[in-house]
Tab-separated table of C-alpha atoms and ligand atoms in Angstrom:
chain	number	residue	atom	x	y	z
A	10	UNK	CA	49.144	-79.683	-49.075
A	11	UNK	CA	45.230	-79.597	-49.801
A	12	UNK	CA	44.566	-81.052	-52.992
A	13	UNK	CA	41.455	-78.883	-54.152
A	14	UNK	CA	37.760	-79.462	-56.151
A	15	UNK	CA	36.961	-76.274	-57.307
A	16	UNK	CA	32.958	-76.494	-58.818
A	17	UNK	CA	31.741	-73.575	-60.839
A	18	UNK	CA	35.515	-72.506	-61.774
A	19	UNK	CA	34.540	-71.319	-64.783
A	20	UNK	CA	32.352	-68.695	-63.913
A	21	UNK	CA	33.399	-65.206	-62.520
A	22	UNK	CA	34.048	-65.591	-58.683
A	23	UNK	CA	35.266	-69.308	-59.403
A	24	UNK	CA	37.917	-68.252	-62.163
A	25	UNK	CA	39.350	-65.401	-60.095
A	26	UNK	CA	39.952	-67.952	-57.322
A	27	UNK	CA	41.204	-70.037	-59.143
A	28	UNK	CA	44.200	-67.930	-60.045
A	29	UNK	CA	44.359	-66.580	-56.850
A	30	UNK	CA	44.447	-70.106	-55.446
A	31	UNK	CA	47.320	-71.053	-57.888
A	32	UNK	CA	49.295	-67.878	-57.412
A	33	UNK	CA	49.006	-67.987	-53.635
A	34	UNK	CA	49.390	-71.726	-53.385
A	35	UNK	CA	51.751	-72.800	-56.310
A	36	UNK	CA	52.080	-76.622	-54.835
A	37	UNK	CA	48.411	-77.338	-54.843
A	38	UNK	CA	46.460	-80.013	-56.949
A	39	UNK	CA	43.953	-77.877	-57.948
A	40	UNK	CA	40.729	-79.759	-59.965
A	41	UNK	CA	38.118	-77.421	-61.684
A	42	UNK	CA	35.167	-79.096	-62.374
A	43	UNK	CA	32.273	-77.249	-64.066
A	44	UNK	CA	29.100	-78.025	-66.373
A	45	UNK	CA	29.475	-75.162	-68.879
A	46	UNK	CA	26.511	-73.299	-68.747
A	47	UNK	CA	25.707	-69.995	-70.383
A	48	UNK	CA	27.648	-68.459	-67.430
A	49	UNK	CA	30.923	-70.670	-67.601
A	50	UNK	CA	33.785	-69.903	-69.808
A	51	UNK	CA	36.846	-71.523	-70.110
A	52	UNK	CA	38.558	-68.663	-71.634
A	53	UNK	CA	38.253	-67.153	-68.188
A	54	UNK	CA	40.838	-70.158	-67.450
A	55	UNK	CA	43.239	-69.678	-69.731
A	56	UNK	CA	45.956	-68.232	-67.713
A	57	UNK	CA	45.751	-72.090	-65.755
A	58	UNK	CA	46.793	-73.651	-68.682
A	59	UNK	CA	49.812	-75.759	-68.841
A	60	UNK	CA	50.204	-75.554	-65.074
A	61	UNK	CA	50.982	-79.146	-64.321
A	62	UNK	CA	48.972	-79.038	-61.023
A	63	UNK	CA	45.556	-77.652	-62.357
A	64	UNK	CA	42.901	-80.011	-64.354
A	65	UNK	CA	39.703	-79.016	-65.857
A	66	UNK	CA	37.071	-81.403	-65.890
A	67	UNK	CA	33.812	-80.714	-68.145
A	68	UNK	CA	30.993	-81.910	-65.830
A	69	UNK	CA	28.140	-81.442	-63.929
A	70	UNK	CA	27.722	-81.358	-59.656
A	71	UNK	CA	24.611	-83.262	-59.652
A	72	UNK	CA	27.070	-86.379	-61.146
A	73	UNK	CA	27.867	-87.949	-58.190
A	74	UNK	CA	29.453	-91.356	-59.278
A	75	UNK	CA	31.776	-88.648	-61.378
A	76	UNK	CA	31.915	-86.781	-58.308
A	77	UNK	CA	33.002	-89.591	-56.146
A	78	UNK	CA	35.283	-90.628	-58.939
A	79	UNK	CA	37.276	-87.440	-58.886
A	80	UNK	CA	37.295	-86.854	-55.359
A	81	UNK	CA	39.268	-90.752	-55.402
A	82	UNK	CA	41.457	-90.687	-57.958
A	83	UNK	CA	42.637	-87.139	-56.863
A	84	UNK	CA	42.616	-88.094	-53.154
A	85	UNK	CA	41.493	-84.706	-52.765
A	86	UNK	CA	40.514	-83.276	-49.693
A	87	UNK	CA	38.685	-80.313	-50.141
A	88	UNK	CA	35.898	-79.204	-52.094
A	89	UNK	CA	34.955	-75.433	-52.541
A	90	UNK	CA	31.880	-75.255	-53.956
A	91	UNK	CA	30.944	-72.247	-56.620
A	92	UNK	CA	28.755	-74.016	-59.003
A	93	UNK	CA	25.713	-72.550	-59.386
A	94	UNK	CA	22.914	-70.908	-61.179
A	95	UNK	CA	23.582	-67.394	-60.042
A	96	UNK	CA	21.910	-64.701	-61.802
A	97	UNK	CA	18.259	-63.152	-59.973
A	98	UNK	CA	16.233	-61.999	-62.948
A	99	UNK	CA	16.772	-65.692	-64.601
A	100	UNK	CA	15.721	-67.477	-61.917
A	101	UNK	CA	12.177	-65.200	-61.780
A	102	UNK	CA	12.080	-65.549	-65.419
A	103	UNK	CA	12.806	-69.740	-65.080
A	104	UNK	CA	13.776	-70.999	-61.950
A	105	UNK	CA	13.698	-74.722	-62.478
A	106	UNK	CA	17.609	-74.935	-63.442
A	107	UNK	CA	18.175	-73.368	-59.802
A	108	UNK	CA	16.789	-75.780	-57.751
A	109	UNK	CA	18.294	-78.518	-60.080
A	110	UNK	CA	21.538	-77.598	-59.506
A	111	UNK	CA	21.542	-75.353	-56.368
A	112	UNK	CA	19.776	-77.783	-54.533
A	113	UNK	CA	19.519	-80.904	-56.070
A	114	UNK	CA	23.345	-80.685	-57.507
A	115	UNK	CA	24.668	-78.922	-54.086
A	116	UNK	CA	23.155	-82.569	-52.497
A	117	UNK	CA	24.500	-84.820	-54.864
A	118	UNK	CA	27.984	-82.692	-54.034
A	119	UNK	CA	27.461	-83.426	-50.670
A	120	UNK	CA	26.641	-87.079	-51.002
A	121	UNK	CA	29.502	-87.937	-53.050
A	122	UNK	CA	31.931	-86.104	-50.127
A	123	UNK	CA	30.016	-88.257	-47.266
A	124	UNK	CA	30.572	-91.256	-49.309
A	125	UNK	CA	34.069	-90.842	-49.956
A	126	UNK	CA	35.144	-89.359	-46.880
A	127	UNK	CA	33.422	-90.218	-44.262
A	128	UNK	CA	32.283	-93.666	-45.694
A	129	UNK	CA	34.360	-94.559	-48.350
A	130	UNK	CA	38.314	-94.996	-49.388
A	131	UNK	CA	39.615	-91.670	-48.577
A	132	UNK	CA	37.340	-92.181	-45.025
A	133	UNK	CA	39.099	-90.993	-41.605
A	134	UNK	CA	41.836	-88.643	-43.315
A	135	UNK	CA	41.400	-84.450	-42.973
A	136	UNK	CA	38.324	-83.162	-45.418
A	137	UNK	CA	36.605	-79.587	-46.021
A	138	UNK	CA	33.603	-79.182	-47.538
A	139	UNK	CA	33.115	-75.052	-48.077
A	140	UNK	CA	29.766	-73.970	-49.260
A	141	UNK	CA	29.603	-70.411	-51.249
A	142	UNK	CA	26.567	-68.933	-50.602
A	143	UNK	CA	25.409	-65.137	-50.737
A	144	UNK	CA	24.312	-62.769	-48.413
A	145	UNK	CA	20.685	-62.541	-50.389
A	146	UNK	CA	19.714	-65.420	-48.242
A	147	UNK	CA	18.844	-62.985	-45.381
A	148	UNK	CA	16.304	-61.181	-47.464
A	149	UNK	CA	15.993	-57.328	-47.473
A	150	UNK	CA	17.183	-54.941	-44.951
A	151	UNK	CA	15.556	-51.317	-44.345
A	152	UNK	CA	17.241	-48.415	-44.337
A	153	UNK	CA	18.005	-48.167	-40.688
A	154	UNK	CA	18.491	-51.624	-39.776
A	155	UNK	CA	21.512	-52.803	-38.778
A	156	UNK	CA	23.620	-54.984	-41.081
A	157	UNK	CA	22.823	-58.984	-41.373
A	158	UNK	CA	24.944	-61.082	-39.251
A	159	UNK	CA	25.295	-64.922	-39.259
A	160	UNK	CA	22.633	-65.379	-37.207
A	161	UNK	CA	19.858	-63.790	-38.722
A	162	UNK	CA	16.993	-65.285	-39.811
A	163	UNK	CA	16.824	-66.550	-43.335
A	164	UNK	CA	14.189	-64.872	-45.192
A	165	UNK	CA	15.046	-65.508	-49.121
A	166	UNK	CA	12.812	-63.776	-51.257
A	167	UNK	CA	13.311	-64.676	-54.953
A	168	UNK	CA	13.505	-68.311	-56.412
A	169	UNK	CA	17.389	-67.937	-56.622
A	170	UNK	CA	18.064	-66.946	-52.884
A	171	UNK	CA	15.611	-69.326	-52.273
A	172	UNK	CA	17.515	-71.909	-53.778
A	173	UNK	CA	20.777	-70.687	-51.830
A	174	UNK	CA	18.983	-70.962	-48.724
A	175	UNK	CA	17.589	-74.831	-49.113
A	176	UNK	CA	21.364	-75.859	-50.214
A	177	UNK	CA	22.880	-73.783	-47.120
A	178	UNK	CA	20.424	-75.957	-45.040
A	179	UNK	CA	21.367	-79.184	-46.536
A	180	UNK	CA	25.455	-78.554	-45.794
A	181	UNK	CA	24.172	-77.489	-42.430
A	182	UNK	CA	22.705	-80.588	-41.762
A	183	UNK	CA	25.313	-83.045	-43.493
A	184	UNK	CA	27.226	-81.556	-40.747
A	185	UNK	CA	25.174	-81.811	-37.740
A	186	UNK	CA	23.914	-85.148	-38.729
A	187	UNK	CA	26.822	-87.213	-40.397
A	188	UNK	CA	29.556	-85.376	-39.392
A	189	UNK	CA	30.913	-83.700	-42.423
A	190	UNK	CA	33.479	-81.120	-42.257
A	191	UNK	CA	32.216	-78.170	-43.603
A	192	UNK	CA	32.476	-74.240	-43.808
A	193	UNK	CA	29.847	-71.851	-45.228
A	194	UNK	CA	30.116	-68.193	-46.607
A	195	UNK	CA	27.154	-65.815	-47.180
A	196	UNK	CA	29.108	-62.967	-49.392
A	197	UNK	CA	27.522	-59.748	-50.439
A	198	UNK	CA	27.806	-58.570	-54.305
A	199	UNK	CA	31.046	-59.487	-55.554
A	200	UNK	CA	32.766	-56.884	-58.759
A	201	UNK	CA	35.634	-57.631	-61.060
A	202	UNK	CA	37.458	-59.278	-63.758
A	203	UNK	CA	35.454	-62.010	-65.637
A	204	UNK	CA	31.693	-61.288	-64.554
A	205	UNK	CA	29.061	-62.098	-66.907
A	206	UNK	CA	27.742	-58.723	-68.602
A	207	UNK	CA	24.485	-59.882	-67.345
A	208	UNK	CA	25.174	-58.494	-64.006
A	209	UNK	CA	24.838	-55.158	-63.381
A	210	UNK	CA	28.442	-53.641	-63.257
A	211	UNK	CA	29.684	-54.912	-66.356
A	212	UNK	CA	26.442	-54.637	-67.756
A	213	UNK	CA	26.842	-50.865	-67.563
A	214	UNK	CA	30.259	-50.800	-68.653
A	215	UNK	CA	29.660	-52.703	-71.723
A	216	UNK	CA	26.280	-50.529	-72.738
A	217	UNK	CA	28.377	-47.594	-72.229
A	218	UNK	CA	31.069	-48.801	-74.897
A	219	UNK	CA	28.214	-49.460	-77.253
A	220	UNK	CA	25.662	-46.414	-76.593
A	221	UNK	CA	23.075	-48.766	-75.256
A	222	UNK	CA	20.600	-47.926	-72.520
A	223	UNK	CA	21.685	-47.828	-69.209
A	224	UNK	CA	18.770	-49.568	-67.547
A	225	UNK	CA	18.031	-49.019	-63.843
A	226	UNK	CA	15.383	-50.994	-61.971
A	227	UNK	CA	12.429	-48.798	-60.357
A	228	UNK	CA	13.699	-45.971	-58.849
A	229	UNK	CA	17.467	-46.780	-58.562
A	230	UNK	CA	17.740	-46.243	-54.583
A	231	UNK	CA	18.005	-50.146	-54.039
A	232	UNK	CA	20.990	-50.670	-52.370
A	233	UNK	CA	23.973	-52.917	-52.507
A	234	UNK	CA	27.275	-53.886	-50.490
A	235	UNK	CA	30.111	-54.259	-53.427
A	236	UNK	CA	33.112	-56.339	-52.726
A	237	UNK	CA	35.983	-56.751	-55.127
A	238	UNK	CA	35.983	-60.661	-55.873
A	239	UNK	CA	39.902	-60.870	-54.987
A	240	UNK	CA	38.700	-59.836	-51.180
A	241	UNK	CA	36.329	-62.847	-51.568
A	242	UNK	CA	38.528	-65.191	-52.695
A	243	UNK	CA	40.655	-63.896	-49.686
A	244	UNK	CA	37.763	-64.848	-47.280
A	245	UNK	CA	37.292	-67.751	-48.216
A	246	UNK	CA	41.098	-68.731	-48.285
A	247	UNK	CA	40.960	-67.707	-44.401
A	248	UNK	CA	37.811	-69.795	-43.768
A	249	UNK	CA	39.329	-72.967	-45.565
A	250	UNK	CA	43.103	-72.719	-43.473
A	251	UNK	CA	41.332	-71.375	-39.692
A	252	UNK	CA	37.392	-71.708	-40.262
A	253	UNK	CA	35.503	-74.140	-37.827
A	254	UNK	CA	33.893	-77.165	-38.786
A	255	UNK	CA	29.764	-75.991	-38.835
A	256	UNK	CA	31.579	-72.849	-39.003
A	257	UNK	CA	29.102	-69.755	-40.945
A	258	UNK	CA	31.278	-66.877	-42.179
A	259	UNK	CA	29.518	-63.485	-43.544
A	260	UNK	CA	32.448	-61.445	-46.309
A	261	UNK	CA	31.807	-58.159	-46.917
A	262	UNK	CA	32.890	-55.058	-47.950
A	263	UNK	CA	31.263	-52.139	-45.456
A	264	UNK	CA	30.743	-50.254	-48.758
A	265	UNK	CA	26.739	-49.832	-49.046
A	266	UNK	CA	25.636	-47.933	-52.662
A	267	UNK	CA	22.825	-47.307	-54.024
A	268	UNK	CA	21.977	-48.506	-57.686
A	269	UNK	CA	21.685	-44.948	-59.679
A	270	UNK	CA	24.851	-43.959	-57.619
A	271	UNK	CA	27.451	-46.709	-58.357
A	272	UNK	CA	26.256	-46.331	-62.420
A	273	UNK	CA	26.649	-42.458	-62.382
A	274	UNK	CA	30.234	-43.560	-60.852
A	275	UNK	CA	30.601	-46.003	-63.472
A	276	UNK	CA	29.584	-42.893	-65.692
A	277	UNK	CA	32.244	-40.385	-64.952
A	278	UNK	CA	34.765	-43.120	-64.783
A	279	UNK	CA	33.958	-43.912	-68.613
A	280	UNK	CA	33.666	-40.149	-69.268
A	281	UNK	CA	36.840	-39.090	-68.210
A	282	UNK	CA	38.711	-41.608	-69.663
A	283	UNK	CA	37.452	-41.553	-72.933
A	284	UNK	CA	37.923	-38.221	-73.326
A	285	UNK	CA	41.672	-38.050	-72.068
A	286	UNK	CA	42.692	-41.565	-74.905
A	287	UNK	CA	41.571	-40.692	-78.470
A	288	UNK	CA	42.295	-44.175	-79.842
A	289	UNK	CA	40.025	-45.568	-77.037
A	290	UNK	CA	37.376	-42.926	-78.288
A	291	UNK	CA	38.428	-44.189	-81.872
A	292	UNK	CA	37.836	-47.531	-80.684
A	293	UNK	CA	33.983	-47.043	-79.323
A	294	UNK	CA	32.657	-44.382	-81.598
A	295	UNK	CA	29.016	-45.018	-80.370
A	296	UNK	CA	29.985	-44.052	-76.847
A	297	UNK	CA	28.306	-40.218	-75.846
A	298	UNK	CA	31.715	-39.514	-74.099
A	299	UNK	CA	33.887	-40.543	-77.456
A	300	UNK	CA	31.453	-37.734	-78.997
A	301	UNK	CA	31.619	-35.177	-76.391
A	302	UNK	CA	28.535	-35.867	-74.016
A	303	UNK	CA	28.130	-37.852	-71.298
A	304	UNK	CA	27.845	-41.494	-70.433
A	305	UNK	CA	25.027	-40.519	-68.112
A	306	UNK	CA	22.253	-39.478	-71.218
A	307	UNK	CA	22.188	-43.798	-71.380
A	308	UNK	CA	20.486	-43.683	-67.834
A	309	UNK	CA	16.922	-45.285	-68.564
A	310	UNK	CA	15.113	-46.051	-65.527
A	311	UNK	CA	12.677	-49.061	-66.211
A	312	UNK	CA	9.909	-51.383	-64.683
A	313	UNK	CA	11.214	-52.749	-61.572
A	314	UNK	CA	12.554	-56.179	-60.788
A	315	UNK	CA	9.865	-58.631	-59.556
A	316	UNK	CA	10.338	-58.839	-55.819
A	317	UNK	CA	13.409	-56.756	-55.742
A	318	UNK	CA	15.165	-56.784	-52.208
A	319	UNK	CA	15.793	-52.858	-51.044
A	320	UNK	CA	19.201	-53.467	-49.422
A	321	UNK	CA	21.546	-55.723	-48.701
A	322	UNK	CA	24.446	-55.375	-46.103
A	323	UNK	CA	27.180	-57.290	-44.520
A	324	UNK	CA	28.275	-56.891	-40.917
A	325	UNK	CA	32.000	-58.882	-40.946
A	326	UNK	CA	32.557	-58.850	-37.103
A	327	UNK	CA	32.611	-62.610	-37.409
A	328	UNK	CA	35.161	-63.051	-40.320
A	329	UNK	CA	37.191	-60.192	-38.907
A	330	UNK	CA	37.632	-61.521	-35.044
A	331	UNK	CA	38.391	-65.210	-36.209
A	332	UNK	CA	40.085	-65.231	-39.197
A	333	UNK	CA	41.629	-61.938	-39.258
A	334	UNK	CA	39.724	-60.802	-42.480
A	335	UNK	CA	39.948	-57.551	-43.924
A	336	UNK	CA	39.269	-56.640	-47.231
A	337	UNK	CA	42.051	-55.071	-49.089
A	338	UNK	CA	40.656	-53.495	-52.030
A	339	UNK	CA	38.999	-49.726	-51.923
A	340	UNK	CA	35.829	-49.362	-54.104
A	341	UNK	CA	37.561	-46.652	-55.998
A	342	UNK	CA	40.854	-49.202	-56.397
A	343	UNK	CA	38.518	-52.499	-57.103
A	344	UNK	CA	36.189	-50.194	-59.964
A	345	UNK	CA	39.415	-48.455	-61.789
A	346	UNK	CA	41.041	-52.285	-61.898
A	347	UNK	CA	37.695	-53.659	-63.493
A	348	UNK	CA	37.376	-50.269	-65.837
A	349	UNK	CA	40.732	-51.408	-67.029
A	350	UNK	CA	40.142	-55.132	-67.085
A	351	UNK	CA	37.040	-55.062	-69.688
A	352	UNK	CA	38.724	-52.400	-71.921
A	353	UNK	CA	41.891	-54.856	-72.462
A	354	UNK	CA	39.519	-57.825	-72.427
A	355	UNK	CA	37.177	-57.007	-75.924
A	356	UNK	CA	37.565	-60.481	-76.860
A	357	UNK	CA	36.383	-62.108	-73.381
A	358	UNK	CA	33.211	-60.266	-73.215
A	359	UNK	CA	32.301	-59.797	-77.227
A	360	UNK	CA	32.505	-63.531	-77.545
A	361	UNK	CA	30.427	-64.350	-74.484
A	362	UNK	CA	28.027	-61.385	-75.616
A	363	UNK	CA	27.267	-63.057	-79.320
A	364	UNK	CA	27.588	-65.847	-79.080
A	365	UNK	CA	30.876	-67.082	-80.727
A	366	UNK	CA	32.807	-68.016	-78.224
A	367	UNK	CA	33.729	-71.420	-79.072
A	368	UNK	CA	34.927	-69.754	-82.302
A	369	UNK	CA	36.610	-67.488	-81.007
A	370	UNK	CA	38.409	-70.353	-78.602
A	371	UNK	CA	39.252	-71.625	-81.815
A	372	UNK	CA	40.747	-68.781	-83.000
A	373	UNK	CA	42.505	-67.842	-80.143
A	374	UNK	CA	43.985	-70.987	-78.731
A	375	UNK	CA	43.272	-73.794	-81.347
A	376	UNK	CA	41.062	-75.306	-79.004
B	10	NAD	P1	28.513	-67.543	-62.305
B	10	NAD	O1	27.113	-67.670	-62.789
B	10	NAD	O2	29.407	-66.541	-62.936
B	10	NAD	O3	29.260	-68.964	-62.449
B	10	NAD	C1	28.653	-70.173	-62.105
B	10	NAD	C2	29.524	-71.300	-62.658
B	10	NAD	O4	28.923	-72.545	-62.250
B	10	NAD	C3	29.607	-71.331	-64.176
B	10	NAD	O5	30.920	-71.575	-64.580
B	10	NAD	C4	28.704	-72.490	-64.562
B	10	NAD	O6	29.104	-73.131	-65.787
B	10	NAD	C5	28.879	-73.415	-63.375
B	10	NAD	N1	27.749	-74.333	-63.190
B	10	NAD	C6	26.423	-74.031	-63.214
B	10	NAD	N2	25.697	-75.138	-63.014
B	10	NAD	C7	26.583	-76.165	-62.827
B	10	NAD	C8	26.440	-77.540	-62.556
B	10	NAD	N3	25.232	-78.111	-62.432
B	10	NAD	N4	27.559	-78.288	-62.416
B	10	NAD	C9	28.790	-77.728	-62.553
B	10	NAD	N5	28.973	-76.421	-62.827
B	10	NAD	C10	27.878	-75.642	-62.961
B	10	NAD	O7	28.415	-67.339	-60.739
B	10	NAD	P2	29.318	-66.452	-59.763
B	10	NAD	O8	28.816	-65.071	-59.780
B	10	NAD	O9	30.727	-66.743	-60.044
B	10	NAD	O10	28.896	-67.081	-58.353
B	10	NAD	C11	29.600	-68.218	-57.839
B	10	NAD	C12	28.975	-68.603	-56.511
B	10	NAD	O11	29.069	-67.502	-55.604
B	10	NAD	C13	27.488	-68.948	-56.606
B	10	NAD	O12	27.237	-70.028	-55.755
B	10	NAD	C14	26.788	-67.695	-56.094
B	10	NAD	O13	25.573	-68.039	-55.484
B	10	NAD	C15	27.782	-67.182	-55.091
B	10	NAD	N6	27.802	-65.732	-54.854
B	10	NAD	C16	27.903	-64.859	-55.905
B	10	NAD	C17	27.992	-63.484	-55.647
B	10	NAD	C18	28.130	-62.479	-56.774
B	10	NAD	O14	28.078	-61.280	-56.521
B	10	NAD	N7	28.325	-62.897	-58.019
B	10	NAD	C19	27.960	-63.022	-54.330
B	10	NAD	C20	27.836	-63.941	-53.283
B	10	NAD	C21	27.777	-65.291	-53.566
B	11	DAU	O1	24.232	-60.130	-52.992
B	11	DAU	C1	24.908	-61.192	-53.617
B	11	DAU	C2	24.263	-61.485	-54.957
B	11	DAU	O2	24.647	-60.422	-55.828
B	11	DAU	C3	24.683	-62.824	-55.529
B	11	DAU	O3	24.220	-63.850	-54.684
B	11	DAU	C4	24.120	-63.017	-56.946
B	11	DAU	O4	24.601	-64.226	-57.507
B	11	DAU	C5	24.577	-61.847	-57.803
B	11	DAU	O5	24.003	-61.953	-59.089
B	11	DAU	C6	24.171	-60.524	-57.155
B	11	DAU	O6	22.732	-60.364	-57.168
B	11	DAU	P1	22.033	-58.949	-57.502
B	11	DAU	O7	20.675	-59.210	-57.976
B	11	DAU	O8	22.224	-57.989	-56.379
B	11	DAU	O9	23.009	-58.463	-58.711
B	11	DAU	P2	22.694	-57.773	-60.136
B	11	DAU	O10	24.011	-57.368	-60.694
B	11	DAU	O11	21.775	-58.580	-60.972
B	11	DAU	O12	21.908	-56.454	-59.686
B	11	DAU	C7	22.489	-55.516	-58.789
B	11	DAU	C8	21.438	-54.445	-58.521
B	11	DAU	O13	21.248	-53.686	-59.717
B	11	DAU	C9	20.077	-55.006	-58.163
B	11	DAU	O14	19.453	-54.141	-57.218
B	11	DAU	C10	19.298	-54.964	-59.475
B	11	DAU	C11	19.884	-53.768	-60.174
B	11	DAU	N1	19.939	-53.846	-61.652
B	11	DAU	C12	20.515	-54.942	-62.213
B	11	DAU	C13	20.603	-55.051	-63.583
B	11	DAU	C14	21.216	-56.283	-64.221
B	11	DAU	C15	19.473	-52.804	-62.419
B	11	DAU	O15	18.968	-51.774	-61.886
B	11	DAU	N2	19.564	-52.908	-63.777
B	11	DAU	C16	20.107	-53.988	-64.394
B	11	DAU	O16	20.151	-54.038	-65.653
């Protein structure tokens, strides 16, 4: 039975696998440990509560001695490694937080799992380190070249792929140098329950609701590969049971859109189903489809991101001839499951939104 440290399980892609983990896997220890940024949110953890097996810990990767701590008294075995600063335009804006803890707090991780298990009390039993890391690493594709594969060249162009890149590097070499057991994934643009309205797709969704500005980088043609987070968490299940140690594992989704594209999508989603429920037109009275127009009058196109990659895309040969991996999700399933998801979920993202969260933890669950 793998007895699991789950870093950054607070955030979106670490929440959703930690249910998935816990549904999938109902015997597993399962520790969450996470520092509570802006980004994490324990309400995304609620449904783990009062599961006897899971344990949240409030704390940051670059701890090692609490690190090293957890990793004994849980004799666990494997860490999966989420925890990071994630979000592109923050680290242009300020990216000193991303080398702390993508870098500096991905090689205090790593220390603290050399120490323990290759060094320390837990030393000569199984161990799996898995690294999380993003397809943005690569750089920018152009339109007619082919997908990136696990062996091309890194080429990160902003401070946060930047930072992904040095902390790929560093697992790389605590397993070519000491041994280490670990697996790394380079996923492409994950969509779904619990993301951060930050990021683009909820972003949308939640402007919509309100009658805010739809805002689209430059001229919208960027493009993206968009993977529902459940068919991550599925990849990186398969990399953890058949993965090779050293082993580099690219998820994706084969589903390449363009910016201005997936919002008018996310448009005529809105659109239609505003206009078939009046009580969900009743409840988001500033929305132009609750009044008869169209979500797509929001569309604001607006100074570009600094250094904006043009497209990203995921070849999966690798993942799909080792482990078997195949994602199971269709864009139009994943999107109408994630519509659905933020309309039921007001609460989730109006607390992270202003602000009064912890309140509304309160509120909710005594907390
Ligand atoms: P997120 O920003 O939603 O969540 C990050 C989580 O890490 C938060 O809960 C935060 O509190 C926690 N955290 C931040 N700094 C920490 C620290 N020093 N110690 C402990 N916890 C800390 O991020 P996400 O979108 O869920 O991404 C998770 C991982 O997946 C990241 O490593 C990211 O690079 C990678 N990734 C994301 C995507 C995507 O589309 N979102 C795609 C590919 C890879
Ligand atoms: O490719 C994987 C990466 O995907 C992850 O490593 C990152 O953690 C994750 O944040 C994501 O990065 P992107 O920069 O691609 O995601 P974001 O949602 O910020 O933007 C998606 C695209 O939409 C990008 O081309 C920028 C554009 N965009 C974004 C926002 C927030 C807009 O045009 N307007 C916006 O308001």
């Amino acid at each position: 039975m793998p007895r699991l440290l789950v870093t950054g399980g607070a955030g979106f892609i670490g929440a959703n696998f930690v249910h998935y983990w816990l549904k999938e896997h109902p015997a597993d220890r399962l520790v969450v440990l996470d520092a509570l940024t802006y980004a994490g949110n324990l309400a995304s953890l609620t449904p783990a509560e009062g599961n006897p097996l899971y344990r949240f810990v409030k704390g940051d990767i670059g701890d090692q001695a609490l690190v090293e701590r957890l990793l004994v008294e849980e004799a666990l075995d494997t860490v999966v490694n989420f925890a990071a600063e994630s979000h592109v335009d923050r680290s242009i804006a300020g990216p000193d937080p991303f080398v702390t803890t993508n870098v500096v707090g991905t090689h205090a991780l790593l220390k603290a799992a050399r120490g323990v298990w290759l060094e320390g009390p837990l030393a000569g039993r199984p161990h799996r380190f898995h690294h999380v890391s993003t397809d943005e690493v690569y750089g920018s594709l152009g339109p007619d070249d082919p997908p990136f594969t696990e062996t091309t060249p890194y080429a990160p162009n902003s401070p946060y792929s930047a930072s992904k890149a040095a902390s790929d590097h560093l697992v790389r070499a605590y397993h070519h140098t000491y041994g280490l057991s670990v697996t790394t994934s380079n996923c492409s643009n994950n969509y779904g329950p619990y993301q951060f309205p930050e990021k683009l797709i909820p972003l949308v969704l939640i402007n919509i609701l309100h009658g805010r500005p739809l805002p689209i980088y430059g001229d919208g043609r960027n493009i993206r590969d968009w993977l529902y987070v459940e068919d991550h968490c599925r990849g990186i299940e398969l990399i953890l049971q058949q993965g090779r140690a050293g082993g580099v594992y690219n998820i994706g989704g084969n589903n390449e859109w363009t910016n201005i594209d997936i919002v008018r999508y996310l448009c005529g989603i809105v659109d239609a189903l505003l206009a078939d429920d009046p009580t969900l037109a009743a409840r988001f009275p500033a929305a132009p489809p609750s009044r008869g127009g169209s979500a797509e009058s929001l569309i604001t196109f607006v100074k570009d991101r600094a250094g904006h990659d043009r497209r990203y895309a995921i070849d999966p040969t690798r993942s799909r001839e080792e482990l078997g991996y195949q994602p199971q999700e269709s864009f139009a399933s994943g999107i109408a499951k994630t519509v659905e998801w933020y309309l039921s979920h007001e609460p989730w993202w109006r607390a992270v939104m202003d602000g009064s969260y912890r309140q509304w933890l309160r509120e909710q669950y005594g907390a």
